[in-house]
XYZ file of C-alpha atoms in Angstrom:
681
model
C 217.014 -32.831 165.044
C 219.396 -35.377 166.580
C 219.244 -35.825 170.356
C 222.041 -34.162 172.337
C 224.282 -36.758 173.996
C 225.597 -36.485 177.540
C 229.202 -36.161 176.266
C 228.283 -33.205 174.045
C 226.661 -31.415 176.965
C 229.785 -31.926 179.120
C 232.105 -30.536 176.423
C 229.898 -27.469 175.868
C 229.727 -26.733 179.606
C 233.483 -26.731 180.147
C 234.758 -25.520 176.716
C 236.295 -22.349 178.126
C 238.856 -24.084 180.281
C 241.199 -26.115 178.065
C 242.786 -28.183 180.786
C 239.452 -28.962 182.404
C 237.999 -29.596 178.958
C 240.670 -32.218 178.329
C 240.028 -33.877 181.673
C 236.277 -33.673 181.385
C 236.416 -34.742 177.727
C 238.277 -37.905 178.676
C 235.947 -38.497 181.581
C 232.917 -37.710 179.433
C 233.979 -40.156 176.759
C 234.528 -42.784 179.418
C 231.057 -42.181 180.831
C 229.491 -42.134 177.374
C 231.275 -45.353 176.462
C 230.078 -47.029 179.620
C 226.485 -45.901 179.102
C 226.590 -46.800 175.427
C 227.959 -50.213 176.279
C 225.226 -50.658 178.848
C 222.594 -49.566 176.310
C 223.920 -51.960 173.722
C 223.937 -54.780 176.223
C 220.334 -54.064 177.184
C 219.311 -53.812 173.530
C 220.913 -57.144 172.795
C 219.248 -58.691 175.812
C 215.894 -57.129 174.847
C 216.234 -58.489 171.329
C 216.983 -61.894 172.789
C 213.905 -61.527 175.004
C 211.730 -60.788 171.968
C 213.034 -63.957 170.344
C 212.251 -65.855 173.551
C 208.721 -64.429 173.576
C 208.175 -65.381 169.924
C 209.265 -68.932 170.740
C 206.957 -68.988 173.778
C 203.990 -67.820 171.704
C 204.696 -70.472 169.079
C 204.881 -73.137 171.800
C 201.607 -71.941 173.390
C 199.759 -71.864 170.061
C 200.993 -75.374 169.261
C 199.950 -76.610 172.703
C 196.426 -75.135 172.399
C 195.961 -76.412 168.839
C 197.053 -79.931 169.843
C 194.708 -79.839 172.855
C 191.812 -78.877 170.603
C 192.251 -81.728 168.078
C 193.170 -84.391 170.657
C 190.112 -83.654 172.801
C 187.901 -83.791 169.714
C 189.544 -87.044 168.545
C 189.115 -88.741 171.951
C 185.407 -87.851 172.451
C 185.137 -88.544 169.421
C 183.981 -85.506 167.465
C 184.499 -84.573 163.878
C 187.650 -82.482 163.331
C 187.368 -79.897 160.585
C 189.978 -79.273 157.931
C 190.487 -75.805 159.400
C 191.408 -77.348 162.759
C 193.937 -79.676 161.104
C 195.347 -76.701 159.188
C 195.695 -74.687 162.413
C 197.544 -77.450 164.239
C 199.889 -78.039 161.238
C 200.575 -74.290 160.962
C 201.235 -74.129 164.721
C 203.796 -76.966 164.481
C 205.493 -75.311 161.487
C 205.559 -71.959 163.276
C 207.088 -73.556 166.391
C 209.891 -75.129 164.380
C 210.452 -71.914 162.435
C 210.665 -69.861 165.652
C 213.718 -71.862 166.698
C 215.218 -72.012 163.204
C 218.547 -73.793 163.145
C 218.595 -73.701 166.939
C 216.254 -76.692 167.159
C 219.129 -78.912 166.130
C 221.076 -77.698 169.188
C 218.131 -77.382 171.579
C 217.284 -80.923 172.710
C 214.166 -79.878 174.640
C 212.677 -77.994 171.669
C 213.572 -80.819 169.297
C 212.003 -83.419 171.612
C 208.879 -81.295 172.075
C 208.476 -80.759 168.304
C 208.966 -84.478 167.661
C 206.388 -85.555 170.277
C 203.951 -82.884 169.072
C 204.232 -84.223 165.513
C 203.678 -87.783 166.753
C 200.635 -86.724 168.800
C 199.123 -84.942 165.790
C 199.712 -88.015 163.651
C 197.993 -90.245 166.239
C 195.047 -87.844 166.429
C 194.667 -88.225 162.681
C 195.093 -91.981 162.419
C 194.936 -93.703 165.832
C 193.003 -91.570 168.386
C 193.115 -94.365 170.946
C 196.908 -93.885 171.216
C 196.520 -90.272 172.300
C 196.145 -91.199 175.990
C 199.375 -93.180 175.828
C 201.327 -90.430 174.007
C 200.074 -87.545 176.142
C 202.283 -88.149 179.272
C 205.488 -88.021 177.180
C 204.248 -84.921 175.400
C 203.399 -83.173 178.694
C 206.761 -84.209 180.180
C 208.585 -82.712 177.167
C 206.463 -79.559 177.534
C 207.454 -79.228 181.212
C 211.160 -79.684 180.360
C 210.919 -77.061 177.611
C 209.097 -74.586 179.883
C 211.655 -75.179 182.660
C 214.541 -74.437 180.307
C 212.764 -71.374 178.944
C 212.201 -70.073 182.495
C 215.894 -70.576 183.282
C 216.859 -68.667 180.122
C 214.653 -65.719 181.116
C 216.156 -65.699 184.620
C 219.646 -65.529 183.157
C 218.583 -62.591 180.951
C 217.317 -60.665 183.987
C 220.574 -61.375 185.863
C 222.613 -60.119 182.946
C 220.588 -56.911 182.699
C 221.011 -56.314 186.459
C 224.743 -56.867 186.089
C 224.978 -54.493 183.115
C 223.169 -51.718 184.966
C 225.214 -52.233 188.136
C 228.467 -52.259 186.169
C 227.457 -49.064 184.382
C 226.688 -47.375 187.698
C 230.013 -48.401 189.184
C 232.039 -47.285 186.214
C 230.178 -44.004 185.961
C 230.703 -43.296 189.634
C 234.421 -44.086 189.293
C 234.765 -41.722 186.343
C 233.129 -38.896 188.230
C 235.401 -39.550 191.218
C 238.479 -39.317 189.016
C 237.253 -36.030 187.624
C 236.670 -34.588 191.120
C 240.115 -35.603 192.424
C 241.849 -34.579 189.176
C 240.530 -31.037 188.961
C 241.020 -29.567 192.473
C 241.638 -26.142 191.045
C 238.185 -25.768 189.721
C 236.356 -27.308 192.640
C 233.238 -25.268 192.256
C 233.007 -25.960 188.554
C 233.601 -29.670 189.071
C 231.122 -29.676 191.950
C 228.544 -28.116 189.674
C 229.421 -30.689 187.018
C 229.019 -33.478 189.529
C 225.647 -32.162 190.638
C 224.578 -31.917 187.023
C 225.728 -35.408 186.253
C 224.065 -36.729 189.364
C 220.780 -35.125 188.482
C 220.855 -35.933 184.780
C 222.551 -39.349 184.766
C 222.914 -41.019 188.130
C 219.411 -40.476 189.444
C 217.713 -41.772 186.279
C 219.989 -44.824 186.240
C 219.337 -45.522 189.912
C 215.614 -45.078 189.352
C 215.774 -47.408 186.374
C 217.746 -49.978 188.361
C 215.231 -49.765 191.213
C 212.338 -50.276 188.821
C 214.197 -53.132 187.188
C 214.485 -54.853 190.572
C 210.712 -54.436 191.014
C 209.896 -56.210 187.757
C 207.688 -59.213 188.499
C 206.625 -57.875 191.923
C 204.407 -54.943 190.903
C 201.156 -55.544 188.989
C 199.769 -53.112 186.492
C 201.462 -50.568 184.249
C 204.755 -49.064 185.487
C 206.301 -46.204 183.506
C 210.117 -46.394 183.525
C 211.690 -43.058 184.493
C 213.529 -41.250 181.696
C 211.679 -42.761 178.729
C 210.964 -39.278 177.340
C 214.627 -38.227 177.324
C 216.370 -37.924 173.956
C 219.738 -39.284 175.096
C 221.409 -42.521 176.091
C 219.560 -42.653 179.385
C 216.336 -42.403 177.410
C 217.472 -45.275 175.196
C 218.236 -47.362 178.260
C 214.920 -46.478 179.876
C 213.000 -47.266 176.707
C 214.794 -50.598 176.338
C 213.987 -51.556 179.894
C 210.417 -50.353 179.404
C 210.052 -52.612 176.402
C 211.417 -55.477 178.455
C 208.945 -54.723 181.265
C 206.058 -54.605 178.782
C 207.105 -57.936 177.285
C 207.235 -59.526 180.739
C 203.783 -58.157 181.593
C 202.335 -59.439 178.313
C 203.699 -62.882 179.071
C 202.233 -62.822 182.591
C 198.832 -61.843 181.202
C 199.062 -64.616 178.603
C 199.883 -67.146 181.312
C 196.893 -65.978 183.362
C 194.715 -66.311 180.272
C 195.979 -69.844 179.660
C 195.274 -70.721 183.279
C 191.741 -69.348 182.920
C 191.072 -71.300 179.724
C 192.350 -74.504 181.321
C 189.573 -74.294 183.930
C 186.763 -72.552 182.055
C 184.523 -73.174 179.075
C 185.537 -70.945 176.154
C 181.980 -70.404 174.892
C 180.182 -69.448 178.115
C 183.198 -68.560 180.329
C 181.685 -70.828 182.994
C 183.865 -73.237 184.979
C 184.472 -76.472 183.063
C 184.309 -80.073 184.239
C 187.832 -79.991 185.696
C 187.150 -76.962 187.902
C 183.689 -78.329 188.770
C 185.178 -81.585 190.049
C 187.870 -79.763 192.047
C 185.303 -77.440 193.619
C 182.914 -80.316 194.382
C 185.660 -82.247 196.181
C 186.555 -79.163 198.235
C 182.928 -78.355 199.096
C 182.217 -81.924 200.166
C 185.222 -81.871 202.515
C 184.265 -78.452 203.966
C 180.565 -79.272 204.261
C 181.321 -82.389 206.312
C 183.318 -80.341 208.814
C 180.821 -77.452 208.919
C 177.687 -79.588 209.245
C 176.307 -78.476 205.873
C 175.031 -80.436 202.879
C 176.037 -80.131 199.252
C 173.373 -80.163 196.563
C 174.483 -81.057 193.030
C 172.212 -80.109 190.135
C 172.615 -82.043 186.876
C 170.995 -79.953 184.127
C 170.311 -80.838 180.509
C 168.673 -78.577 177.925
C 165.529 -80.068 176.397
C 165.345 -80.482 172.612
C 168.774 -78.901 172.118
C 169.343 -80.991 168.992
C 166.293 -79.399 167.363
C 167.744 -75.957 168.121
C 170.930 -76.899 166.258
C 168.879 -78.359 163.411
C 166.760 -75.206 163.077
C 169.283 -72.442 163.716
C 172.639 -74.094 163.079
C 175.571 -74.237 165.461
C 175.596 -70.459 165.859
C 172.014 -70.632 167.113
C 172.976 -73.496 169.409
C 175.817 -71.398 170.827
C 173.403 -68.538 171.488
C 171.062 -70.913 173.286
C 173.916 -72.236 175.430
C 175.000 -68.716 176.345
C 171.403 -67.794 177.164
C 171.104 -70.855 179.410
C 174.410 -70.008 181.107
C 173.238 -66.440 181.808
C 169.898 -67.697 183.092
C 171.493 -70.164 185.518
C 174.105 -67.657 186.677
C 171.351 -65.154 187.416
C 169.487 -67.669 189.603
C 172.296 -68.804 191.913
C 173.886 -67.147 194.912
C 177.346 -65.605 194.772
C 178.967 -68.607 196.463
C 177.245 -71.221 194.281
C 179.018 -72.567 191.219
C 177.477 -72.936 187.752
C 179.561 -75.058 185.354
C 179.222 -76.247 181.792
C 180.349 -79.861 181.606
C 180.087 -80.210 177.834
C 177.505 -80.129 175.064
C 174.203 -78.995 176.574
C 175.080 -80.323 180.041
C 175.317 -77.876 182.930
C 175.774 -78.417 186.655
C 175.376 -76.394 189.842
C 177.028 -76.857 193.238
C 175.087 -75.398 196.159
C 176.259 -75.647 199.778
C 173.699 -74.779 202.461
C 172.749 -75.900 205.980
C 168.993 -75.936 205.262
C 168.833 -78.553 202.525
C 166.681 -79.523 200.714
C 164.855 -76.215 201.216
C 167.664 -74.205 199.575
C 167.730 -76.561 196.595
C 163.961 -76.345 196.177
C 164.134 -72.539 196.260
C 166.834 -72.562 193.579
C 164.747 -74.890 191.417
C 161.802 -72.486 191.673
C 164.019 -69.590 190.556
C 165.392 -71.600 187.644
C 161.995 -72.665 186.313
C 160.535 -69.172 186.774
C 163.424 -67.821 184.711
C 162.861 -70.533 182.075
C 159.152 -69.714 181.910
C 160.038 -66.066 181.301
C 161.716 -67.108 178.024
C 158.523 -68.698 176.655
C 158.041 -65.854 174.191
C 161.630 -65.921 172.912
C 162.568 -67.304 169.517
C 164.373 -70.149 171.310
C 162.766 -70.655 174.745
C 165.010 -72.229 177.359
C 163.681 -75.461 178.856
C 165.611 -77.734 181.167
C 165.428 -81.097 182.857
C 167.067 -81.014 186.277
C 168.186 -83.749 188.642
C 169.223 -82.949 192.209
C 171.213 -85.090 194.649
C 172.077 -84.167 198.243
C 175.305 -85.259 199.872
C 175.390 -87.705 202.747
C 178.099 -88.826 205.116
C 181.389 -89.656 203.374
C 179.812 -88.938 199.998
C 182.144 -89.546 197.047
C 182.308 -86.832 194.404
C 181.658 -89.093 191.426
C 178.806 -90.888 193.179
C 177.014 -87.645 194.094
C 177.078 -86.345 190.535
C 176.014 -89.725 189.142
C 172.987 -89.714 191.460
C 172.034 -86.232 190.254
C 172.488 -87.399 186.668
C 170.151 -90.365 187.278
C 167.543 -88.036 188.739
C 167.898 -85.770 185.701
C 167.261 -88.645 183.296
C 164.239 -89.615 185.344
C 162.976 -86.029 185.001
C 163.419 -86.299 181.231
C 161.507 -89.572 181.135
C 158.658 -87.996 183.101
C 157.958 -85.345 180.516
C 160.980 -83.006 180.418
C 161.164 -79.399 181.655
C 160.818 -80.651 185.173
C 163.000 -81.579 188.130
C 163.493 -84.675 190.194
C 165.347 -85.252 193.466
C 167.247 -88.474 193.935
C 165.211 -89.942 196.798
C 164.793 -93.341 198.417
C 162.238 -94.465 195.846
C 164.555 -93.613 192.974
C 167.453 -95.174 194.874
C 165.496 -98.389 195.303
C 164.483 -98.299 191.656
C 168.121 -97.798 190.675
C 169.180 -100.739 192.829
C 166.476 -102.856 191.204
C 167.605 -101.786 187.739
C 171.224 -102.621 188.545
C 170.183 -106.002 189.903
C 168.014 -106.802 186.904
C 170.774 -105.697 184.550
C 173.168 -108.043 186.355
C 170.712 -110.960 186.547
C 169.767 -110.563 182.896
C 173.136 -112.071 182.051
C 172.578 -115.793 181.693
C 168.781 -115.636 182.203
C 168.230 -117.590 178.983
C 170.708 -120.297 179.973
C 169.069 -120.616 183.401
C 165.676 -121.191 181.769
C 164.130 -118.000 183.139
C 163.170 -116.626 179.727
C 160.191 -117.954 177.800
C 157.869 -116.984 174.960
C 154.125 -116.475 174.964
C 151.979 -116.137 171.875
C 149.025 -113.792 171.373
C 146.634 -114.536 168.515
C 146.016 -112.176 165.612
C 142.615 -112.580 163.974
C 140.607 -111.553 160.965
C 138.310 -108.750 162.110
C 135.227 -110.095 160.245
C 135.423 -113.836 160.948
C 137.612 -113.705 164.104
C 139.547 -116.603 162.646
C 143.117 -116.707 163.946
C 145.634 -115.938 161.194
C 148.796 -116.101 163.301
C 150.459 -115.302 166.592
C 152.721 -112.569 167.879
C 155.667 -113.937 169.894
C 156.227 -112.029 173.141
C 159.175 -112.440 175.521
C 158.604 -113.031 179.258
C 161.050 -113.207 182.170
C 160.267 -114.998 185.416
C 162.940 -114.052 187.937
C 163.565 -116.799 190.538
C 163.286 -114.291 193.420
C 161.415 -111.262 192.061
C 158.821 -113.143 190.039
C 157.534 -111.911 186.685
C 159.458 -108.895 185.353
C 157.575 -106.620 182.983
C 159.014 -106.364 179.449
C 159.108 -102.570 179.723
C 161.522 -103.090 182.634
C 163.986 -105.592 181.230
C 163.904 -104.803 177.484
C 165.459 -101.315 177.965
C 168.107 -102.901 180.191
C 168.886 -105.456 177.511
C 169.123 -102.673 174.935
C 171.411 -100.455 177.019
C 173.703 -103.346 177.987
C 174.023 -104.777 174.465
C 172.377 -108.084 175.441
C 169.410 -107.396 173.160
C 171.340 -108.739 170.152
C 171.730 -112.379 171.295
C 168.396 -112.201 173.142
C 166.564 -111.044 170.013
C 168.041 -113.839 167.923
C 167.119 -116.360 170.647
C 163.488 -115.150 170.552
C 163.440 -115.448 166.761
C 164.927 -118.945 166.927
C 162.375 -120.139 169.508
C 159.406 -118.578 167.718
C 160.379 -119.974 164.322
C 160.907 -123.412 165.821
C 157.392 -123.246 167.289
C 155.830 -121.927 164.066
C 157.301 -124.803 162.086
C 154.561 -127.040 163.517
C 151.729 -124.583 162.732
C 149.604 -124.639 159.592
C 151.362 -123.307 156.516
C 149.216 -120.159 156.385
C 149.837 -119.225 160.041
C 151.897 -116.069 160.580
C 154.471 -115.589 163.317
C 155.109 -111.937 164.263
C 158.403 -110.884 165.877
C 159.286 -107.537 167.424
C 162.650 -106.028 166.479
C 164.369 -103.582 168.823
C 165.894 -100.447 167.251
C 169.193 -101.371 168.893
C 169.348 -104.668 166.979
C 169.863 -102.723 163.764
C 173.395 -101.906 164.878
C 174.187 -105.420 163.622
C 175.058 -105.095 159.964
C 174.083 -108.745 159.331
C 170.739 -108.706 161.230
C 168.629 -109.417 158.137
C 170.936 -112.226 157.020
C 170.831 -113.834 160.487
C 167.016 -113.761 160.616
C 166.669 -115.216 157.122
C 169.233 -117.911 157.984
C 167.166 -118.901 161.038
C 164.027 -119.158 158.909
C 165.868 -121.361 156.420
C 167.247 -123.593 159.176
C 163.745 -124.165 160.572
C 162.247 -124.657 157.120
C 159.978 -121.656 157.574
C 158.979 -119.692 154.479
C 159.837 -115.957 154.856
C 156.282 -115.181 153.661
C 155.047 -116.424 157.064
C 157.197 -113.911 158.945
C 156.116 -110.483 160.130
C 158.722 -108.200 161.703
C 157.293 -105.392 163.790
C 159.328 -102.198 164.173
C 158.358 -99.060 166.040
C 157.756 -95.814 164.195
C 159.952 -93.819 166.552
C 162.545 -91.489 165.134
C 165.146 -93.445 167.097
C 164.625 -96.465 164.902
C 164.552 -94.847 161.505
C 166.598 -91.792 162.388
C 169.707 -93.515 163.744
C 171.772 -94.962 160.901
C 168.677 -94.484 158.779
C 169.962 -95.854 155.501
C 171.388 -98.987 157.130
C 168.073 -99.626 158.935
C 166.019 -99.172 155.792
C 168.448 -101.401 153.910
C 167.965 -104.220 156.424
C 164.167 -103.864 156.255
C 164.227 -103.920 152.454
C 166.370 -107.073 152.497
C 163.810 -108.854 154.682
C 160.979 -107.543 152.526
C 162.677 -108.612 149.280
C 162.841 -112.200 150.569
C 159.092 -112.257 151.230
C 158.854 -111.224 154.901
C 156.366 -108.521 155.860
C 157.452 -105.364 157.700
C 154.891 -103.939 160.118
C 154.948 -100.477 161.698
C 154.028 -101.048 165.336
C 152.455 -98.494 167.718
C 151.469 -96.311 164.772
C 150.417 -92.802 165.808
C 152.529 -92.470 168.944
C 155.792 -91.283 167.400
C 156.953 -88.056 165.782
C 157.726 -89.217 162.269
C 154.899 -91.500 161.193
C 154.115 -89.897 157.852
C 157.789 -89.335 157.064
C 158.467 -93.033 157.607
C 155.538 -93.991 155.378
C 156.985 -91.734 152.703
C 160.457 -93.284 152.903
C 159.484 -96.949 153.266
C 156.645 -99.114 151.983
C 155.325 -100.924 155.067
C 153.217 -104.054 154.632
C 150.952 -103.334 157.601
C 150.234 -100.702 160.238
C 149.285 -101.505 163.847
C 147.338 -98.863 165.737
C 148.622 -98.427 169.273
C 146.422 -99.905 172.016
C 146.219 -96.559 173.833
C 144.010 -95.139 171.066
C 141.843 -98.265 170.816
C 141.197 -98.481 174.555
C 140.138 -94.815 174.722
C 138.192 -94.442 171.496
C 134.746 -95.212 172.967
C 134.998 -92.424 175.550
C 137.485 -90.037 173.974
C 136.467 -88.409 170.695
C 139.990 -87.365 169.620
C 141.221 -90.954 170.049
C 138.314 -92.211 167.980
C 139.110 -89.668 165.262
C 142.747 -90.760 165.213
C 141.831 -94.466 164.897
C 139.342 -93.757 162.117
C 141.850 -91.511 160.286
C 144.523 -94.216 160.433
C 142.060 -96.715 158.954
C 141.334 -94.285 156.110
C 145.025 -93.615 155.605
C 145.792 -97.330 155.352
C 142.964 -97.820 152.856
C 144.185 -94.933 150.692
C 147.731 -96.323 150.698
C 146.600 -99.882 150.132
C 148.222 -100.965 153.410
C 146.203 -103.189 155.813
C 145.729 -101.794 159.323
C 145.490 -103.898 162.493
C 144.149 -102.710 165.849
C 145.829 -103.731 169.111
C 144.224 -103.813 172.540
C 140.719 -104.919 171.509
C 139.009 -105.979 174.724
C 135.251 -105.419 174.241
C 132.593 -106.283 171.702
C 131.796 -102.565 171.337
C 135.355 -101.831 170.288
C 135.307 -104.729 167.816
C 132.031 -103.582 166.283
C 133.335 -100.052 165.798
C 136.581 -101.282 164.240
C 134.625 -103.514 161.851
C 132.497 -100.546 160.822
C 135.609 -98.516 160.062
C 137.021 -101.305 157.896
C 139.838 -102.710 160.018
C 140.875 -106.046 158.473
C 142.781 -107.406 161.507
C 142.432 -107.184 165.288
C 144.392 -108.305 168.310
C 143.657 -108.121 172.028
C 142.285 -109.867 175.099
C 138.871 -110.238 173.441
C 140.505 -112.617 170.944
C 142.942 -114.194 173.374
C 145.596 -113.440 175.940
C 149.275 -114.238 175.462
C 149.752 -117.927 176.325
C 152.572 -120.430 176.358
C 152.975 -122.632 173.286
C 151.481 -125.744 174.872
C 148.376 -123.774 175.911
C 148.101 -122.263 172.441
C 148.200 -125.706 170.815
C 145.323 -126.878 173.036
C 143.198 -123.746 172.510
C 139.999 -123.572 170.495
C 141.422 -120.685 168.505
C 144.278 -122.845 167.309
C 141.920 -125.666 166.508
C 139.839 -123.281 164.429
C 142.938 -122.082 162.608
C 143.989 -125.580 161.516
C 140.446 -126.342 160.337
């Protein structure tokens, strides 16, 4: 059944009076025409609004897709084919949403062009992303400004259409009243009817239209259930109101995602840094202290390896829930990226409040011990001081966290004066390491390696020493990691090899020189070629060279094939490859399976403890048996007593090294030693 129009109702009400019917018919048609015109105007404007919304959604999807691939390209992370497909589809959809209008719309054209260029740079030249991004963001702001202006004009036009309809309707009714004086009561009744059925709904609709954008939540436009023109108008305006609300919710969602981690819904690094800056400023005024917790999940890589990325995501969400459940309502828990979390805690009674929070965190972690993936964390805590910079405070917490990891993991460490002094010393040593060779501060010492049965020296291991002009002798375990982290280990390692080979050139032809290779040195693709070239320059046969590498997973796990290729190149030219510190790593047997080592060296920690510690003795004896079964000679480090030597002889160790045979000495001392004299005899 078709809805009854307002004009039809007017004609039916006054059909008995021909003259009044003619007047009211004319007036009714005028009113109907005005309302219909208003409805058509609103429909056209609503249709235009839907087009605007489709263009906005296309622009938002393109913006999010570009943000996803550019962030991944800059970190860098691998970008999947699906991600590239999404960003290409988003760009195509954006252009299609404008259609032929993009040729006339300079802002949309400019935005599409810069988006395409940014996608191309993310594919081919990620380092250009930072340079392209400001232009892209500027084009985005121009486009959004023009889109906002277009929506404002639409609202103004709808207001004008409704107001014009009200004025024209009121004028028509006035003409009817003044034109039909003879039937005042009938016209009065008609006016009251029109006022109730037409004017009030229009006024209510206009009032609700003026409230659009000022009232949150769902608002039902009056008259939407009517089956006439007023109902059409109300439904059109209702659709417009719904579209505006959907856009507002989308904008709020975008704002949330810009400051929160999508996986855990925790604040991200951007919001964390903003909050930290605010809390530091407030805490200074209020006499409080800010504690920053730098948190890293232990063994997170193994979780990904065992359970895949979905399992890693579950572990991250579990950690986020655990941390959120431990903090107070006014503390902030943030995920900074990967398996890194952070907490901001402001309290007047620091460090007591921080210590209490640490206890809650580790109790909660311990409660997950029976889970399939238990949550374990290393935590570093730093407390703010006067005029504390935001970046500095977090960096101090991060240093404390790495110290906690180095001390056994699943523990916490405050950044205190001792750690501060140690950090200062590390920074100074890292700075002074530059040019230490040129200043003559670096030198080599040589420790003899001997046949276990005859104790005859068969060669020397070259060891690097650093005598600082102000701090004295610096332990190798202090400066070698600094050289590795700063990249200075590459020239330093080649300098050690050059000095040791030059010294070994004057030794007997059967004397071996052993050199330690850092895992970091294997980043050099030509490491093997450089070492062999040094041996050739010094006239040293490669058969006299032993290169000692650690068994750690870091060495053979990072760029594994390239590392093994370099070792095989050295081995193919006659050099021997020795696995050092055997038994202390996590992948000993796997490394023996993947590479044929020429010798194994048992770590000194087992040798020094084997007389008093039965498990250590069992490990040393088992390694000797393993070497014998594989046909690989085994050497023992750290031999300091006759009892140790006797036991190693009984277990069949062919080579020994340690203070019992000789301490590391400078070359001139070595050449004057009795051990050297025995070697040349």
